Coordinates of C-alpha atoms in Angstrom, one line a residue:
M1 CA 5.4 52.2 -10.3
K2 CA 2.4 51.4 -12.4
K3 CA 4.2 48.3 -13.8
I4 CA 5.0 47.2 -10.3
L5 CA 1.3 47.5 -9.1
L6 CA 0.1 45.7 -12.3
I7 CA 2.6 42.8 -11.9
A8 CA 1.6 42.5 -8.2
A9 CA -2.1 42.4 -9.1
I10 CA -1.6 39.8 -11.8
A11 CA 0.5 37.6 -9.5
A12 CA -2.1 37.9 -6.8
G13 CA -4.9 36.8 -9.2
V14 CA -2.9 33.8 -10.4
A15 CA -2.1 32.8 -6.9
T16 CA -5.7 33.2 -5.8
A17 CA -6.9 31.0 -8.7
S18 CA -4.3 28.3 -8.0
A19 CA -5.0 28.4 -4.3
Q20 CA -8.7 27.8 -4.8
D21 CA -7.9 24.4 -6.3
A22 CA -6.3 23.2 -3.1
L23 CA -7.6 25.4 -0.3
R24 CA -11.0 26.6 1.0
T25 CA -12.2 28.7 3.8
T26 CA -14.8 27.5 6.3
G27 CA -17.2 30.4 5.7
I28 CA -17.7 34.1 4.9
G29 CA -16.8 35.0 8.4
S30 CA -13.4 33.4 8.4
N31 CA -10.0 35.1 7.9
W32 CA -10.9 38.6 9.0
S33 CA -8.6 40.7 11.0
V34 CA -8.5 44.1 12.7
G35 CA -5.6 46.1 14.1
I36 CA -4.0 49.3 15.2
D37 CA -1.0 51.1 13.7
G38 CA 1.4 53.7 14.9
G39 CA 4.5 55.3 13.4
V40 CA 5.8 58.4 11.7
T41 CA 5.5 60.2 8.4
T42 CA 7.7 62.8 6.6
P43 CA 7.9 64.5 3.2
L44 CA 10.3 63.0 0.6
K45 CA 11.5 66.4 -0.7
H46 CA 11.8 70.1 0.2
H47 CA 11.7 69.5 3.9
A48 CA 14.2 68.2 6.5
F49 CA 13.6 64.4 6.6
F50 CA 13.6 64.3 10.4
G51 CA 12.7 67.9 11.1
A52 CA 9.4 67.6 9.3
M53 CA 8.7 64.1 10.8
R54 CA 5.5 63.7 12.8
P55 CA 3.7 60.8 14.5
M56 CA 0.9 58.9 12.7
V57 CA -1.8 56.6 14.1
G58 CA -4.4 54.5 12.5
V59 CA -6.7 51.5 12.4
H60 CA -7.3 48.8 9.7
A61 CA -9.6 45.9 8.9
A62 CA -8.9 43.2 6.3
K63 CA -10.0 39.9 4.9
Q64 CA -7.6 37.3 3.6
I65 CA -9.2 36.1 0.3
S66 CA -6.7 33.4 -0.2
P67 CA -3.4 32.5 1.4
T68 CA -1.7 34.8 -1.1
F69 CA -4.2 37.7 -1.7
G70 CA -5.9 39.9 0.9
L71 CA -8.1 43.1 0.8
G72 CA -8.5 45.7 3.5
V73 CA -9.5 49.2 4.5
E74 CA -7.6 51.6 6.7
S75 CA -7.7 55.1 8.2
L76 CA -4.6 57.1 9.2
F77 CA -4.2 60.3 11.1
G78 CA -1.1 62.6 11.2
I79 CA -0.7 64.1 14.7
N80 CA -0.3 67.9 14.7
T81 CA 3.2 68.6 15.9
S82 CA 4.6 70.9 13.2
S83 CA 3.6 72.8 10.1
W84 CA 3.9 71.3 6.6
G85 CA 5.9 73.8 4.6
Y86 CA 5.1 77.5 4.9
G87 CA 1.3 77.3 5.2
P88 CA -0.6 78.2 8.3
K89 CA -0.4 75.7 11.1
S90 CA -3.5 73.6 12.0
A91 CA -4.9 74.2 15.5
T92 CA -6.6 70.7 15.5
A93 CA -5.2 67.5 17.0
F94 CA -4.7 66.1 13.5
D95 CA -3.4 68.0 10.6
N96 CA -3.9 65.3 7.9
L97 CA -5.9 62.2 7.4
Y98 CA -6.2 59.3 4.9
L99 CA -9.0 56.8 4.3
G100 CA -8.5 54.1 1.7
A101 CA -8.5 50.5 0.6
Y102 CA -5.5 48.3 -0.1
G103 CA -4.5 44.9 -1.4
T104 CA -1.8 42.6 -0.2
V105 CA 0.2 39.8 -1.9
N106 CA 2.0 37.4 0.4
L107 CA 5.4 36.7 -1.2
F108 CA 6.1 33.6 0.8
N109 CA 2.9 31.9 -0.2
L110 CA 3.2 33.1 -3.7
F111 CA 6.6 31.6 -4.3
S112 CA 6.9 28.9 -1.7
G113 CA 3.3 27.7 -1.5
Y114 CA 0.9 27.6 1.3
V115 CA 1.7 25.5 4.4
P116 CA -1.0 24.7 7.1
E117 CA 1.5 25.4 9.9
Q118 CA 1.8 29.1 10.7
R119 CA 5.1 30.6 9.6
V120 CA 7.0 32.7 12.1
F121 CA 7.8 35.4 9.5
D122 CA 6.6 36.4 6.1
M123 CA 6.3 39.4 3.8
D124 CA 3.5 41.2 1.9
L125 CA 3.6 43.5 -1.0
V126 CA 1.0 46.3 -0.3
A127 CA -0.7 48.7 -2.8
G128 CA -3.6 51.0 -2.0
A129 CA -5.6 54.1 -2.9
G130 CA -8.0 56.4 -1.2
W131 CA -8.9 59.9 -0.1
G132 CA -6.5 62.2 1.6
R133 CA -7.0 65.6 3.4
D134 CA -4.8 68.2 4.8
I135 CA -6.4 70.1 7.6
V136 CA -5.7 73.8 8.3
N137 CA -7.3 76.1 10.9
S138 CA -6.9 79.6 9.4
A139 CA -9.0 82.2 7.8
N140 CA -6.6 82.3 4.9
G141 CA -6.1 78.5 4.5
Q142 CA -8.3 76.0 2.9
Y143 CA -8.6 72.2 3.4
H144 CA -6.8 70.3 0.7
N145 CA -8.6 67.2 -0.5
Y146 CA -6.9 64.8 -2.9
F147 CA -6.8 61.4 -4.4
A148 CA -3.9 59.4 -2.8
T149 CA -2.1 56.1 -3.6
K150 CA 0.4 54.1 -1.6
A151 CA 2.9 51.2 -2.1
G152 CA 5.1 49.4 0.3
V153 CA 6.1 46.2 2.0
N154 CA 4.8 44.6 5.3
F155 CA 7.2 42.6 7.4
N156 CA 5.0 40.2 9.4
F157 CA 5.9 38.4 12.6
H158 CA 3.5 35.8 14.0
P159 CA 4.0 35.0 17.7
S160 CA 0.7 33.0 17.6
E161 CA -2.0 32.0 15.2
K162 CA -4.2 34.9 16.3
V163 CA -1.7 37.8 16.6
T164 CA 0.5 39.4 14.0
I165 CA 3.0 42.1 14.6
S166 CA 4.1 44.0 11.4
V167 CA 6.6 46.7 10.4
K168 CA 5.1 48.6 7.4
P169 CA 7.3 51.0 5.4
Y170 CA 5.6 52.6 2.4
V171 CA 5.5 55.6 0.2
A172 CA 2.2 57.6 -0.3
W173 CA 1.6 60.1 -3.2
D174 CA -0.8 63.1 -3.5
M175 CA -2.1 62.5 -7.0
S176 CA -3.6 66.0 -7.5
D177 CA -2.1 68.9 -9.5
A178 CA -2.4 71.5 -6.8
G179 CA 0.9 73.4 -6.4
V180 CA 2.7 71.3 -9.0
R181 CA 4.3 73.2 -11.9
F182 CA 5.5 72.0 -15.2
S183 CA 4.9 68.3 -14.5
S184 CA 2.2 65.8 -13.7
A185 CA 1.4 65.2 -10.0
A186 CA 1.0 61.4 -10.5
Y187 CA 3.8 59.7 -8.6
N188 CA 5.7 62.9 -8.2
A189 CA 8.3 62.8 -5.4
N190 CA 7.5 66.4 -4.6
H191 CA 4.0 65.4 -3.5
A192 CA 5.1 62.2 -1.7
T193 CA 5.7 61.1 1.9
F194 CA 7.7 58.3 3.4
N195 CA 5.9 56.5 6.2
I196 CA 6.8 53.7 8.5
L197 CA 4.3 52.1 10.9
A198 CA 4.3 49.3 13.5
G199 CA 1.0 47.4 13.6
V200 CA -0.6 44.8 15.8
T201 CA -3.3 42.7 14.2
Y202 CA -5.8 40.2 15.7
N203 CA -6.9 37.5 13.3
F204 CA -10.4 36.0 13.4
G205 CA -11.7 32.7 12.1
P206 CA -10.1 29.2 11.7
G207 CA -8.1 30.1 8.6
F208 CA -7.8 28.0 5.5
E209 CA -8.5 24.3 5.2
A210 CA -6.3 22.2 2.8
V211 CA -8.2 19.9 0.5
R212 CA -6.9 17.5 -2.1
E213 CA -7.7 18.0 -5.7
Y214 CA -10.0 15.5 -7.3
N215 CA -7.9 13.0 -9.2
Q216 CA -10.0 10.5 -11.3
A217 CA -7.0 8.1 -11.8
E218 CA -6.4 8.0 -8.0
V219 CA -10.1 7.4 -7.4
D220 CA -10.2 4.6 -10.0
A221 CA -7.1 3.0 -8.3
L222 CA -8.8 3.2 -4.9
N223 CA -12.0 1.7 -6.3
A224 CA -10.0 -1.2 -7.8
Q225 CA -8.4 -1.8 -4.4
V226 CA -11.8 -1.7 -2.7
N227 CA -13.2 -4.2 -5.3
A228 CA -10.1 -6.5 -4.7
L229 CA -10.7 -6.4 -1.0
R230 CA -14.3 -7.2 -1.5
A231 CA -13.4 -10.2 -3.6
D232 CA -11.0 -11.3 -0.9
V233 CA -13.8 -11.0 1.7
D234 CA -16.1 -13.1 -0.5
A235 CA -13.4 -15.8 -1.0
A236 CA -12.8 -15.8 2.8
T237 CA -16.5 -16.1 3.4
L238 CA -16.7 -19.1 1.1
A239 CA -13.7 -20.7 2.7
A240 CA -15.2 -20.2 6.1
A241 CA -18.5 -21.8 5.0
A242 CA -16.6 -24.8 3.5
S243 CA -14.6 -25.1 6.8
Q244 CA -17.9 -25.0 8.8
A245 CA -19.4 -27.7 6.6
E246 CA -16.3 -29.9 7.0
A247 CA -16.4 -29.4 10.7
A248 CA -20.1 -30.4 10.8
A249 CA -19.3 -33.5 8.8
L250 CA -16.5 -34.4 11.2
A251 CA -18.8 -33.8 14.1
V252 CA -21.3 -36.3 12.7
Q253 CA -18.5 -38.9 12.1
L254 CA -17.3 -38.3 15.7
D255 CA -20.8 -38.8 17.1
S256 CA -21.2 -42.0 15.0
C257 CA -17.9 -43.3 16.4
M258 CA -18.8 -42.5 19.9
N259 CA -22.1 -44.3 19.6
Q260 CA -20.6 -47.5 18.3
A261 CA -20.2 -50.4 20.7
P262 CA -16.6 -51.0 21.7
K263 CA -14.8 -53.8 19.8
V264 CA -12.1 -55.9 21.4
I265 CA -9.5 -57.1 18.9
K266 CA -7.4 -60.0 20.0
E267 CA -4.0 -60.1 18.5
E268 CA -1.8 -63.1 18.4
T269 CA 1.6 -62.4 20.0
N270 CA 4.7 -64.4 19.9
T271 CA 6.8 -65.3 22.9
L272 CA 9.8 -63.9 21.0
S273 CA 9.9 -60.7 19.0
S274 CA 10.5 -61.3 15.3
V275 CA 13.8 -59.3 15.4
R276 CA 16.8 -59.7 17.7
Y277 CA 20.1 -57.7 17.7
V278 CA 23.5 -59.1 18.5
F279 CA 26.1 -56.3 19.1
F280 CA 29.9 -56.6 18.7
R281 CA 32.9 -54.8 19.9
I282 CA 34.9 -52.6 17.5
G283 CA 36.9 -54.6 15.0
S284 CA 35.6 -58.0 16.4
S285 CA 33.3 -60.7 15.2
K286 CA 33.4 -62.6 18.4
I287 CA 30.1 -62.9 20.3
T288 CA 30.6 -61.6 23.9
A289 CA 29.0 -63.2 26.9
D290 CA 26.5 -60.3 27.4
Q291 CA 25.2 -60.9 23.9
M292 CA 24.7 -64.7 24.1
P293 CA 21.2 -64.4 25.7
N294 CA 20.0 -62.9 22.4
V295 CA 21.4 -65.8 20.4
E296 CA 19.9 -68.2 22.8
M297 CA 16.4 -66.6 22.5
I298 CA 16.7 -67.0 18.7
A299 CA 17.7 -70.7 19.1
A300 CA 14.8 -71.3 21.6
Y301 CA 12.3 -69.8 19.2
L302 CA 13.5 -71.9 16.2
K303 CA 13.4 -75.1 18.4
N304 CA 9.8 -74.3 19.5
H305 CA 8.8 -73.5 15.9
P306 CA 10.3 -76.2 13.6
D307 CA 8.9 -74.5 10.4
S308 CA 10.5 -71.1 11.2
K309 CA 13.7 -69.8 9.7
V310 CA 16.1 -66.9 10.5
V311 CA 17.8 -64.4 8.3
I312 CA 21.0 -62.9 9.8
K313 CA 22.5 -59.7 8.3
G314 CA 25.9 -58.5 9.6
Y315 CA 27.0 -54.9 9.7
A316 CA 30.1 -52.9 10.5
S317 CA 30.5 -49.3 11.6
K318 CA 32.5 -46.7 9.6
D319 CA 35.5 -47.0 11.8
G320 CA 38.6 -48.4 10.1
N321 CA 39.4 -49.5 6.6
E322 CA 36.3 -50.0 4.3
E323 CA 37.5 -53.3 2.8
F324 CA 38.2 -54.7 6.3
N325 CA 34.8 -53.6 7.5
I326 CA 33.0 -55.3 4.6
K327 CA 34.7 -58.6 5.6
L328 CA 34.0 -57.9 9.2
A329 CA 30.3 -57.5 8.5
A330 CA 30.1 -60.9 6.8
A331 CA 32.1 -62.5 9.7
R332 CA 29.7 -61.2 12.3
A333 CA 26.7 -62.8 10.4
E334 CA 28.7 -66.1 10.1
S335 CA 29.6 -65.9 13.8
V336 CA 25.9 -65.9 14.9
R337 CA 25.1 -68.6 12.3
D338 CA 27.9 -70.9 13.6
S339 CA 26.8 -70.4 17.2
L340 CA 23.2 -71.4 16.3
I341 CA 24.5 -74.5 14.5
K342 CA 27.3 -75.7 16.7
K343 CA 26.0 -74.7 20.2
Y344 CA 22.3 -75.1 19.8
G345 CA 22.0 -77.7 17.0
I346 CA 19.9 -75.6 14.6
K347 CA 20.0 -77.0 11.0
A348 CA 22.0 -74.9 8.6
S349 CA 19.2 -75.1 6.1
R350 CA 17.1 -73.0 8.4
I351 CA 19.7 -70.2 8.6
Q352 CA 20.6 -67.6 6.0
A353 CA 23.6 -65.4 6.9
E354 CA 25.1 -62.6 4.8
G355 CA 27.2 -59.5 5.3
E356 CA 25.7 -56.1 4.4
G357 CA 28.8 -54.0 4.8
I358 CA 28.9 -50.7 6.6
G359 CA 25.6 -50.0 8.3
N360 CA 23.9 -46.6 9.0
M361 CA 20.7 -47.7 10.6
F362 CA 21.5 -46.0 13.9
V363 CA 22.6 -42.5 14.8
E364 CA 24.9 -43.9 17.5
E365 CA 27.8 -45.2 15.4
S366 CA 28.7 -48.0 17.8
W367 CA 25.3 -49.5 17.4
N368 CA 26.0 -50.2 13.7
R369 CA 28.4 -53.0 14.8
V370 CA 25.6 -55.5 14.8
S371 CA 24.0 -58.7 13.4
I372 CA 20.3 -58.3 12.9
C373 CA 18.4 -61.6 13.1
T374 CA 14.9 -61.6 11.7
I375 CA 12.6 -64.6 12.2
E376 CA 10.5 -65.7 9.3
D377 CA 7.5 -68.0 10.1

């Protein structure tokens, strides 16, 4: 039992030290609790387990030092319903009492770590020590005072953050040598009782606050990000200033333009555009009647401008055989040339006609069946 208590104390100390690195309370008044207990107690040996059982009531107050380790004080009273052993029966309401201190180790927080959210269920190892007294009311009896220890487990249910309901089985020992023969009384089952209590506890204070451990590498990384963002802000500020300067310069130019007197520019225009198109039907180099006005306009311009010349370039669409289309393109240029010479009397020296093969000037494929006539002044 001593080994169990020692291990529990060491584990609680380690858990407390580690918890202090990541958790803190909000003040000295936080994480206190008070509660009431009720249950039964019975001797472990030499008496009928249920026959010698009697009720027990008590109160307790505690402070949770860390999520894992807590300290408390308690007082317990055995109600006088039967005599313990063969001694005289007490005439008082209580025939024994206990007043002591105890420590708790929360197993869930010890092994699973603290979580800010309240668990619905957890468990505590409990160990305590204090003063015990057996009360008798007889001329022949004497009160028995003794040093007592206890060890057990608390099964805790948390219906809310403020209220805890616990089931507390534990064993208590009378550590004195009174009435013990041929052995030490320390942790002697002949001087021990089994107890089980149900307790209701009200918890005060806001609990523990989780804080992050200081990490210099993380701080340096965040500082680097802050410096990079500051550099970005400076660059954006400079860019904005440059944009404002450019906008101001453009505004000055706009004002200068708006303040200038309007200028009228007279452009010389021709009575005929410098380019005319003569379109052909598929597979044909014959100029149709609807295209003759374009040829006539070219002829009229050349007659009115004796120094002008015309360049005629014939094209074919992609439809049909490529070799045939190449010849067809040249024939279309020659067809316009012949019409200008034979019908309108334009000198051949003023006309240049050549085939350009398959054309791709227009998205509409049928428009590429054309002769393009360009006037050169």
